[in-house]
């Protein structure tokens, strides 16, 4: 295995969800692992001066249309959720807790996919801790351990520090795929990521 | 020939330039014509509340890196111009004048490519009327006729009305490719445009 692919996403980002369903197949094709990095766009937008995509006149309508169209292209189940966008701090902290626990780590990918599915397929409001705990339980994690961990300052700090590091590394949106130091922003860049890996860059 | 492909762009948009070098080949592959629609992002950003891409922290640095990387992928000549971004009202009005003139119309594509090349390859400041006139002359247009037309209220109005119509039609960025009523935003969507045309939508 060569260097893994770093995949940055916000659980509230439709393009993050869509890309999450395809990134592992692309990585596998090139003998790479995927490292999941949940981020909070709210914290990032404070630095970049942006607002949620769907709040912009014209661009917002296009985005909502495009989310569904991009999903249909790859037959990815997708239902525009309500409420949207939402805060995803609980789900993101849960990832930090999983990363910090050797025994839980093999379930991280399942938890990421399960959380995205809960929101974008099953219409669950994953801003709510109970919904996050339900996903965790479904992938074999201990509900009570996670519940305790979500209130733990170490886990809160871990997410904050991870996001600060991401911003320092030039992460400004969701999804951003980092391959050998090159950032690729957007679900619509996955084909380019695939070509980059095939050609070894250009 | 079925319905043409509408290609909206600002001459100051690097992704507009990059896409302009590839859109005709994609259109031809699917027996389509390309209709060129210059717009002014300054007017559009007033509606959408955006600013030029390169002025955003983090996103701006990424964009400058990505312009060159996207150009390299397709071996497209590209040099990040200075000054950047620029006002492209003269070049856009020139397109309106060409569109209004039956005899000039066959040169529209040449003029669009020539203007983009002047800015992104030869480093000419195409915000200046003289540079626009030089491109026009090089593609066989009458320099003096165009010079007169650029001050003509009818031509000024034609561009203003065209941009208002574009905004009404949901055009909010550059480039936007419209195929059978579907908008595709970005140079990085040309592959998707190609797939859309191949599959007849999805």
GROMACS .gro file of N, CA and C in nm, chain B residues 40 89-101 145-163:
model
   99
  242UNK      N    1  -2.108   3.899  -1.789
  242UNK     CA    2  -2.019   3.972  -1.699
  242UNK      C    3  -2.044   3.924  -1.557
  291UNK      N    4  -1.608   4.399  -2.046
  291UNK     CA    5  -1.725   4.455  -2.113
  291UNK      C    6  -1.699   4.481  -2.262
  292UNK      N    7  -1.578   4.529  -2.297
  292UNK     CA    8  -1.549   4.560  -2.438
  292UNK      C    9  -1.553   4.431  -2.522
  293UNK      N   10  -1.487   4.326  -2.474
  293UNK     CA   11  -1.484   4.200  -2.550
  293UNK      C   12  -1.624   4.141  -2.560
  294UNK      N   13  -1.702   4.156  -2.454
  294UNK     CA   14  -1.837   4.100  -2.455
  294UNK      C   15  -1.928   4.178  -2.549
  295UNK      N   16  -1.914   4.311  -2.547
  295UNK     CA   17  -1.991   4.392  -2.641
  295UNK      C   18  -1.952   4.360  -2.785
  296UNK      N   19  -1.824   4.334  -2.804
  296UNK     CA   20  -1.779   4.299  -2.940
  296UNK      C   21  -1.852   4.173  -2.988
  297UNK      N   22  -1.871   4.077  -2.899
  297UNK     CA   23  -1.947   3.956  -2.936
  297UNK      C   24  -2.090   3.992  -2.975
  298UNK      N   25  -2.150   4.083  -2.901
  298UNK     CA   26  -2.288   4.125  -2.934
  298UNK      C   27  -2.294   4.189  -3.072
  299UNK      N   28  -2.193   4.267  -3.103
  299UNK     CA   29  -2.189   4.331  -3.235
  299UNK      C   30  -2.172   4.225  -3.344
  300UNK      N   31  -2.085   4.129  -3.320
  300UNK     CA   32  -2.066   4.021  -3.418
  300UNK      C   33  -2.196   3.944  -3.438
  301UNK      N   34  -2.264   3.914  -3.328
  301UNK     CA   35  -2.390   3.840  -3.337
  301UNK      C   36  -2.495   3.916  -3.416
  302UNK      N   37  -2.488   4.050  -3.410
  302UNK     CA   38  -2.588   4.132  -3.478
  302UNK      C   39  -2.557   4.151  -3.626
  303UNK      N   40  -2.441   4.101  -3.667
  303UNK     CA   41  -2.397   4.122  -3.806
  303UNK      C   42  -2.380   3.991  -3.880
  347UNK      N   43  -1.503   4.965  -3.775
  347UNK     CA   44  -1.645   4.937  -3.756
  347UNK      C   45  -1.672   4.894  -3.612
  348UNK      N   46  -1.587   4.805  -3.562
  348UNK     CA   47  -1.606   4.756  -3.426
  348UNK      C   48  -1.586   4.868  -3.325
  349UNK      N   49  -1.483   4.949  -3.349
  349UNK     CA   50  -1.455   5.060  -3.256
  349UNK      C   51  -1.578   5.150  -3.243
  350UNK      N   52  -1.639   5.181  -3.355
  350UNK     CA   53  -1.760   5.264  -3.355
  350UNK      C   54  -1.872   5.192  -3.281
  351UNK      N   55  -1.886   5.061  -3.309
  351UNK     CA   56  -1.996   4.985  -3.250
  351UNK      C   57  -1.986   4.977  -3.099
  352UNK      N   58  -1.864   4.972  -3.048
  352UNK     CA   59  -1.846   4.956  -2.903
  352UNK      C   60  -1.902   5.076  -2.825
  353UNK      N   61  -1.912   5.190  -2.894
  353UNK     CA   62  -1.968   5.310  -2.829
  353UNK      C   63  -2.117   5.325  -2.859
  354UNK      N   64  -2.172   5.233  -2.934
  354UNK     CA   65  -2.312   5.241  -2.979
  354UNK      C   66  -2.407   5.193  -2.870
  355UNK      N   67  -2.508   5.274  -2.841
  355UNK     CA   68  -2.601   5.239  -2.733
  355UNK      C   69  -2.674   5.108  -2.761
  356UNK      N   70  -2.701   5.080  -2.889
  356UNK     CA   71  -2.771   4.954  -2.924
  356UNK      C   72  -2.689   4.833  -2.881
  357UNK      N   73  -2.559   4.840  -2.900
  357UNK     CA   74  -2.471   4.728  -2.862
  357UNK      C   75  -2.460   4.718  -2.711
  358UNK      N   76  -2.447   4.834  -2.647
  358UNK     CA   77  -2.443   4.835  -2.499
  358UNK      C   78  -2.570   4.770  -2.443
  359UNK      N   79  -2.683   4.810  -2.499
  359UNK     CA   80  -2.811   4.755  -2.453
  359UNK      C   81  -2.819   4.605  -2.481
  360UNK      N   82  -2.767   4.565  -2.596
  360UNK     CA   83  -2.776   4.423  -2.633
  360UNK      C   84  -2.706   4.337  -2.528
  361UNK      N   85  -2.589   4.382  -2.481
  361UNK     CA   86  -2.517   4.303  -2.380
  361UNK      C   87  -2.593   4.304  -2.247
  362UNK      N   88  -2.640   4.423  -2.209
  362UNK     CA   89  -2.713   4.433  -2.082
  362UNK      C   90  -2.835   4.341  -2.083
  363UNK      N   91  -2.909   4.343  -2.193
  363UNK     CA   92  -3.030   4.261  -2.203
  363UNK      C   93  -2.993   4.112  -2.204
  364UNK      N   94  -2.886   4.079  -2.275
  364UNK     CA   95  -2.844   3.938  -2.281
  364UNK      C   96  -2.808   3.887  -2.142
  365UNK      N   97  -2.744   3.971  -2.063
  365UNK     CA   98  -2.705   3.928  -1.927
  365UNK      C   99  -2.828   3.917  -1.838
   0.00000   0.00000   0.00000
